[in-house]
mmCIF file of C-alpha atoms in Angstrom:
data_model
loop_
_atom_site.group_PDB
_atom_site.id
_atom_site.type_symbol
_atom_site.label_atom_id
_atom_site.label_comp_id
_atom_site.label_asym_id
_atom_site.label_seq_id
_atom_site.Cartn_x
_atom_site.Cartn_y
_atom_site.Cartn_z
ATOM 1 C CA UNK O 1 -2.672 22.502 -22.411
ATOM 2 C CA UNK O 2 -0.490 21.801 -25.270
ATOM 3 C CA UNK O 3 -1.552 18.766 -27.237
ATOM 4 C CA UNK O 4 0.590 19.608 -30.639
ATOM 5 C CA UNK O 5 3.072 16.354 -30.557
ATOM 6 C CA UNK O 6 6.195 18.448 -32.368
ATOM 7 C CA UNK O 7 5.688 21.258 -29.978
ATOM 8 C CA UNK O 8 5.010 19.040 -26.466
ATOM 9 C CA UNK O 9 7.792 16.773 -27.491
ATOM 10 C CA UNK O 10 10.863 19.072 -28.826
ATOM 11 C CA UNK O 11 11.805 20.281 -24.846
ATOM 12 C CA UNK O 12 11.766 16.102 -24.161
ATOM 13 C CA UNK O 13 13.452 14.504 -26.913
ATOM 14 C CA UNK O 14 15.319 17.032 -29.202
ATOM 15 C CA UNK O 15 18.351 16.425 -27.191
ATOM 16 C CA UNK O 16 19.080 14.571 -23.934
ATOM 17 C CA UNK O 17 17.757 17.092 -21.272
ATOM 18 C CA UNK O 18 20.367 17.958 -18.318
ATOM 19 C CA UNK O 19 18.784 18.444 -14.893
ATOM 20 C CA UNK O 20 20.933 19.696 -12.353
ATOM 21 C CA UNK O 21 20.613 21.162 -8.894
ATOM 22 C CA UNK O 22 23.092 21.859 -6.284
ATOM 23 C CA UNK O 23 22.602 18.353 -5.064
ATOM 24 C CA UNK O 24 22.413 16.194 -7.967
ATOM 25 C CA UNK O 25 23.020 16.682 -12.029
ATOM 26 C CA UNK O 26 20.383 14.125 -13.997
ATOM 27 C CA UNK O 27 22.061 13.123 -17.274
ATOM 28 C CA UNK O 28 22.521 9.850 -20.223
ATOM 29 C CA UNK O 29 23.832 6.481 -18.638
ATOM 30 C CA UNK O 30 27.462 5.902 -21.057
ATOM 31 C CA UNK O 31 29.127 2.897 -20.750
ATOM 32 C CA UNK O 32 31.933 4.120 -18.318
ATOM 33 C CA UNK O 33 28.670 3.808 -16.164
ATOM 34 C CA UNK O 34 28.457 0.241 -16.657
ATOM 35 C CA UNK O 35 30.024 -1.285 -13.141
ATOM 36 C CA UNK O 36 27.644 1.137 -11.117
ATOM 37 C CA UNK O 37 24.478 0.294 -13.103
ATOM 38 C CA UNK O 38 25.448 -3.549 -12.573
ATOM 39 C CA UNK O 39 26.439 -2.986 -8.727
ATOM 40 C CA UNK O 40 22.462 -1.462 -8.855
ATOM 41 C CA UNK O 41 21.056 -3.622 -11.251
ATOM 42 C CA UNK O 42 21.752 -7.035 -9.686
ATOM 43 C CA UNK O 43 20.525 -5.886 -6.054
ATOM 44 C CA UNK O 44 17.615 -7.941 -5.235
ATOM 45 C CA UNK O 45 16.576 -5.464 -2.368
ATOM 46 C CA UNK O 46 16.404 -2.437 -4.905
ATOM 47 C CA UNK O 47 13.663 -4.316 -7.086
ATOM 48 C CA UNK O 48 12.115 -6.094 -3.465
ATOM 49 C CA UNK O 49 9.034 -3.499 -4.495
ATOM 50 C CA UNK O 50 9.276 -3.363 -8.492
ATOM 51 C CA UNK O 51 8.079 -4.423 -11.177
ATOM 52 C CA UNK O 52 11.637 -5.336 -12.543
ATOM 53 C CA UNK O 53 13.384 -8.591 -12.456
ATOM 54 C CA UNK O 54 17.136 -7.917 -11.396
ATOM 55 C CA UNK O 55 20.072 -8.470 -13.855
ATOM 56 C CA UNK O 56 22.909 -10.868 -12.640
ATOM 57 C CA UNK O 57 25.034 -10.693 -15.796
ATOM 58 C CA UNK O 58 26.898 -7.688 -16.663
ATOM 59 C CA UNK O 59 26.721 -7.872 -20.533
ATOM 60 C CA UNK O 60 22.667 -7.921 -20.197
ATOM 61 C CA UNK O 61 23.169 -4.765 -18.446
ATOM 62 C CA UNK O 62 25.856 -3.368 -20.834
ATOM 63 C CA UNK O 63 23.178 -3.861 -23.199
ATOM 64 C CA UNK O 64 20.298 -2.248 -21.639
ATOM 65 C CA UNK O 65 22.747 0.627 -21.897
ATOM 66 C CA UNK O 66 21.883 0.989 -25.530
ATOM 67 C CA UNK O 67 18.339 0.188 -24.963
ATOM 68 C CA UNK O 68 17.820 3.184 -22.784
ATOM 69 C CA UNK O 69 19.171 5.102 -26.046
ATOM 70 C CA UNK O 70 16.837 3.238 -28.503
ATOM 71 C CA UNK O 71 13.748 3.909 -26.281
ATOM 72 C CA UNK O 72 14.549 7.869 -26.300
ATOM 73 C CA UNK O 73 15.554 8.525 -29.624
ATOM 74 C CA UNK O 74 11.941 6.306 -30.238
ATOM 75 C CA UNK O 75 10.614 8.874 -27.852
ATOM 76 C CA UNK O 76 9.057 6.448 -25.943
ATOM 77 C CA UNK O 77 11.496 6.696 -22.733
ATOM 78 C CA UNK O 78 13.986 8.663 -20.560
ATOM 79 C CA UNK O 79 15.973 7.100 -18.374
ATOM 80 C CA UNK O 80 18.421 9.854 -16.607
ATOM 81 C CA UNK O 81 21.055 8.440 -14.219
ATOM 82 C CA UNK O 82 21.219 10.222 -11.021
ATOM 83 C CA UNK O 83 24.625 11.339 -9.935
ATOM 84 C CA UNK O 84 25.611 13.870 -6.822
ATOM 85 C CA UNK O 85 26.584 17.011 -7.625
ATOM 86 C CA UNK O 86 30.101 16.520 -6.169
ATOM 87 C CA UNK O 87 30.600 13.550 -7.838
ATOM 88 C CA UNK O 88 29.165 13.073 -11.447
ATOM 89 C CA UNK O 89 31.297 10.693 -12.898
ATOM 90 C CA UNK O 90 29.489 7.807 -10.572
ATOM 91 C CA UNK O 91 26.063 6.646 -11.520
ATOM 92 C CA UNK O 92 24.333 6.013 -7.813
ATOM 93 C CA UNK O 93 20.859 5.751 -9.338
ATOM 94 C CA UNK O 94 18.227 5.758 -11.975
ATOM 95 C CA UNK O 95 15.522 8.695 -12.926
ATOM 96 C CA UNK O 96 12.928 7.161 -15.665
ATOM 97 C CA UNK O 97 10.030 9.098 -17.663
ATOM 98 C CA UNK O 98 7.738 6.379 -19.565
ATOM 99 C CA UNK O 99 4.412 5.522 -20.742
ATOM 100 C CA UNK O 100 3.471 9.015 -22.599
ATOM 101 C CA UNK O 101 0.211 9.315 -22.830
ATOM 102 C CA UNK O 102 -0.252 12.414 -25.553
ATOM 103 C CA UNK O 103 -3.644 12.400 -25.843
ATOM 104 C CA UNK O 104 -4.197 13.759 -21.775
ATOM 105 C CA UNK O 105 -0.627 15.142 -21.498
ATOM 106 C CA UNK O 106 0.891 12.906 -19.054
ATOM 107 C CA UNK O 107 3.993 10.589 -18.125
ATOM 108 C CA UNK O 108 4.570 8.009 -15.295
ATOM 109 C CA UNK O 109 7.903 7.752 -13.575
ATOM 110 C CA UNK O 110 10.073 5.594 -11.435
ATOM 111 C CA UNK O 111 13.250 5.787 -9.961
ATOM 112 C CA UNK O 112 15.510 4.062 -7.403
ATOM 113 C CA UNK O 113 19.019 4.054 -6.349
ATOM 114 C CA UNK O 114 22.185 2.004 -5.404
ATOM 115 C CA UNK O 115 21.575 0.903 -1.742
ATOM 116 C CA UNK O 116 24.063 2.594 -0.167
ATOM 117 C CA UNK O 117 22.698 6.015 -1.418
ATOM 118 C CA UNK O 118 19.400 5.489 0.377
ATOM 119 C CA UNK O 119 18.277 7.858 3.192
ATOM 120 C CA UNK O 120 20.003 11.119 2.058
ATOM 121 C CA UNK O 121 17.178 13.032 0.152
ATOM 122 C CA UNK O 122 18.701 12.327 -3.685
ATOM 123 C CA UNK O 123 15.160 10.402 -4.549
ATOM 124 C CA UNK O 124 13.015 13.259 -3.379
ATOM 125 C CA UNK O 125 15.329 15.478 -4.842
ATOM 126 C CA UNK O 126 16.079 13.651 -8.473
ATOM 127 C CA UNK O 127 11.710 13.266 -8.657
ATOM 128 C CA UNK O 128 11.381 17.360 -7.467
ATOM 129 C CA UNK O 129 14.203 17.982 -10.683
ATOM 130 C CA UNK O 130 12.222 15.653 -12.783
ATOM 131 C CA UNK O 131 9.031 17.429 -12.134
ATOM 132 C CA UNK O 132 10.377 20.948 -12.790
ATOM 133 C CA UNK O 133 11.388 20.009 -16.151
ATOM 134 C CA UNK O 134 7.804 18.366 -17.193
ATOM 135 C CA UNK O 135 5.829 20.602 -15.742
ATOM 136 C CA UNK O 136 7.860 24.133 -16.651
ATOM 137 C CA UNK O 137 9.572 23.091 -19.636
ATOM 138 C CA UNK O 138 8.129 19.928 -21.690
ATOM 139 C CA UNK O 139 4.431 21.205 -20.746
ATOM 140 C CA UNK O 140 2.907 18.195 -19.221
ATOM 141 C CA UNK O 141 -0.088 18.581 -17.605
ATOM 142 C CA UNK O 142 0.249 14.951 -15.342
ATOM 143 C CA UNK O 143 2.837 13.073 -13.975
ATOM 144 C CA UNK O 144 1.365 9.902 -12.099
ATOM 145 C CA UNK O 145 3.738 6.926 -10.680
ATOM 146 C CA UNK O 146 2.369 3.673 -9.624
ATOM 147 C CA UNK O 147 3.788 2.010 -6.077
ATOM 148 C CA UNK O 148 3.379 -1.154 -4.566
ATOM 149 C CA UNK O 149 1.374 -0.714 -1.438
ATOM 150 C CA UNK O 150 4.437 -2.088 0.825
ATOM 151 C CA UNK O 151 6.793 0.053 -0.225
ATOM 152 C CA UNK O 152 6.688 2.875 2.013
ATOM 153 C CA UNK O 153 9.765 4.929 1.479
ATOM 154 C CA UNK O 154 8.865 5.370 -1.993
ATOM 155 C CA UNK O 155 5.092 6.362 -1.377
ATOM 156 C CA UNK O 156 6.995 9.271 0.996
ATOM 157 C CA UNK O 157 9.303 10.000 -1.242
ATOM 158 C CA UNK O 158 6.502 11.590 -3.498
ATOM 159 C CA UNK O 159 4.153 12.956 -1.085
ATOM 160 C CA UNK O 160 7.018 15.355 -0.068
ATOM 161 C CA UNK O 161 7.079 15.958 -3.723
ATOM 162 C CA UNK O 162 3.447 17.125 -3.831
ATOM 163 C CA UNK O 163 1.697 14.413 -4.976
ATOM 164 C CA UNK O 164 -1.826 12.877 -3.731
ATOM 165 C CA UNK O 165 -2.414 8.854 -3.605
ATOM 166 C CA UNK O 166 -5.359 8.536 -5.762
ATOM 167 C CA UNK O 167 -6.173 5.357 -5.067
ATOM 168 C CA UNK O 168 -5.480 1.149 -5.149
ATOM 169 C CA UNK O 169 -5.832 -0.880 -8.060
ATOM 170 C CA UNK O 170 -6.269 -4.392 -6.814
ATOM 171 C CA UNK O 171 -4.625 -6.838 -8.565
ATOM 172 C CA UNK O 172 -4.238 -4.727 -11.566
ATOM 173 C CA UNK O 173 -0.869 -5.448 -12.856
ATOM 174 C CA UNK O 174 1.020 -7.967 -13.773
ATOM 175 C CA UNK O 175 4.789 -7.563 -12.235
ATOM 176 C CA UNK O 176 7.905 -9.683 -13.130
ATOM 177 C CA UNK O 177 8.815 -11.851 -10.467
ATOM 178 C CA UNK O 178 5.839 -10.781 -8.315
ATOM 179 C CA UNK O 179 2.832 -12.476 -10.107
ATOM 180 C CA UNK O 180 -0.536 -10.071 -9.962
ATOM 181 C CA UNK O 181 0.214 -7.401 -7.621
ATOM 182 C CA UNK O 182 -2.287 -4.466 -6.184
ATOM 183 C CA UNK O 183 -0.905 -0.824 -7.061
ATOM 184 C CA UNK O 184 -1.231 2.467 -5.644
ATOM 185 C CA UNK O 185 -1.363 5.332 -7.908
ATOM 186 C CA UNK O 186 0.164 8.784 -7.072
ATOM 187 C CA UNK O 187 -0.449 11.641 -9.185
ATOM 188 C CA UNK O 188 0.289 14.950 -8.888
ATOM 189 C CA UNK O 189 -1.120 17.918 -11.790
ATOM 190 C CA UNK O 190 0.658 21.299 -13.330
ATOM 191 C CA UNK O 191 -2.126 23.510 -11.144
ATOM 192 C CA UNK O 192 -1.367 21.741 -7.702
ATOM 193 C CA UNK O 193 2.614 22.281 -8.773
ATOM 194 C CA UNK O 194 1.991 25.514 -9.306
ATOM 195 C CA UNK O 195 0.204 26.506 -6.701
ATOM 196 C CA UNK O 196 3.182 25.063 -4.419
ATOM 197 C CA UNK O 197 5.337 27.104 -5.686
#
């Protein structure tokens, strides 16, 4: 396990990583991207199951544009948009790293996409990509994600990715526009990756 910051960081934040498969390319949100990121960010049934409060006005999400550049060049965040492969100049959903924890080697991410992307595989797919990179690439040893217990498409999308539910933590976190909420935690480690392989 690496736990040199320079050397764990440089694959993360030296420049924007790429992912792409044949399905879907991972890349920065630009502002051409703002009328998609609106259309997702001011869904109320995206965030029914999140800890985020939607965004009705467009500038406050033209502006989180910038924040989502702030928090990675303060290497504290990645937020990839998810495109399709066949179609990469509209932003259909959103691929986040967050909450490095150096010290044990390990991230937490979320994700979720414009509603009328749901049910074709680019969630499971966009978290597989995601986990490729940290685990072969950036050397991370962890990558956890916390779920509310309701939200069941979520908790399948990463069981298909490999992880194991770990457990509920009841009324452990505090969630905008949801009060004190239980969470599930998912995890999923570099051996068990491996070993799928």
């Amino acid at each position: 396990m690496v736990n040199n910051k320079e050397e764990n960081m440089d694959p993360i934040f030296d420049s924007f990583p790429i992912l792409k498969s044949d399905m879907l390319v991972l890349k920065k949100v630009e502002e051409e991207h703002v009328d998609e990121l609106f259309e997702i960010y001011s869904n109320d049934v995206i965030f029914k199951y999140c800890g985020i409060l939607p965004k009705h006005n467009k500038d406050t999400v033209r502006k989180m544009i910038g924040h989502f550049e702030r928090d990675f060049n303060k290497q504290t965040r990645v937020k990839w948009g998810i495109f399709a492969a066949d179609q990469q100049d509209r932003l259909i959903g959103i691929m986040e790293m967050f909450d490095l924890n150096q010290k044990v080697n390990m991230v937490t991410i979320g994700y979720f996409l414009a509603e009328a992307y749901w049910g074709r595989g680019y969630a499971t797919e966009a978290v597989r990509l995601v986990l490729e990179f940290l685990f072969l690439h950036a050397g991370i040893n962890r990558v956890q994600a916390d779920v509310m217990p309701q939200n069941e498409v979520s908790k399948k999308v990463l069981l298909k990715n490999g992880f194991m539910k770990e457990g509920t933590l009841r009324q452990a976190a505090l969630w905008s526009g949801k009060g004190v909420v239980d969470r599930e935690v998912f995890g999923i480690l570099k051996e068990e990756y491996c070993l799928s392989k």
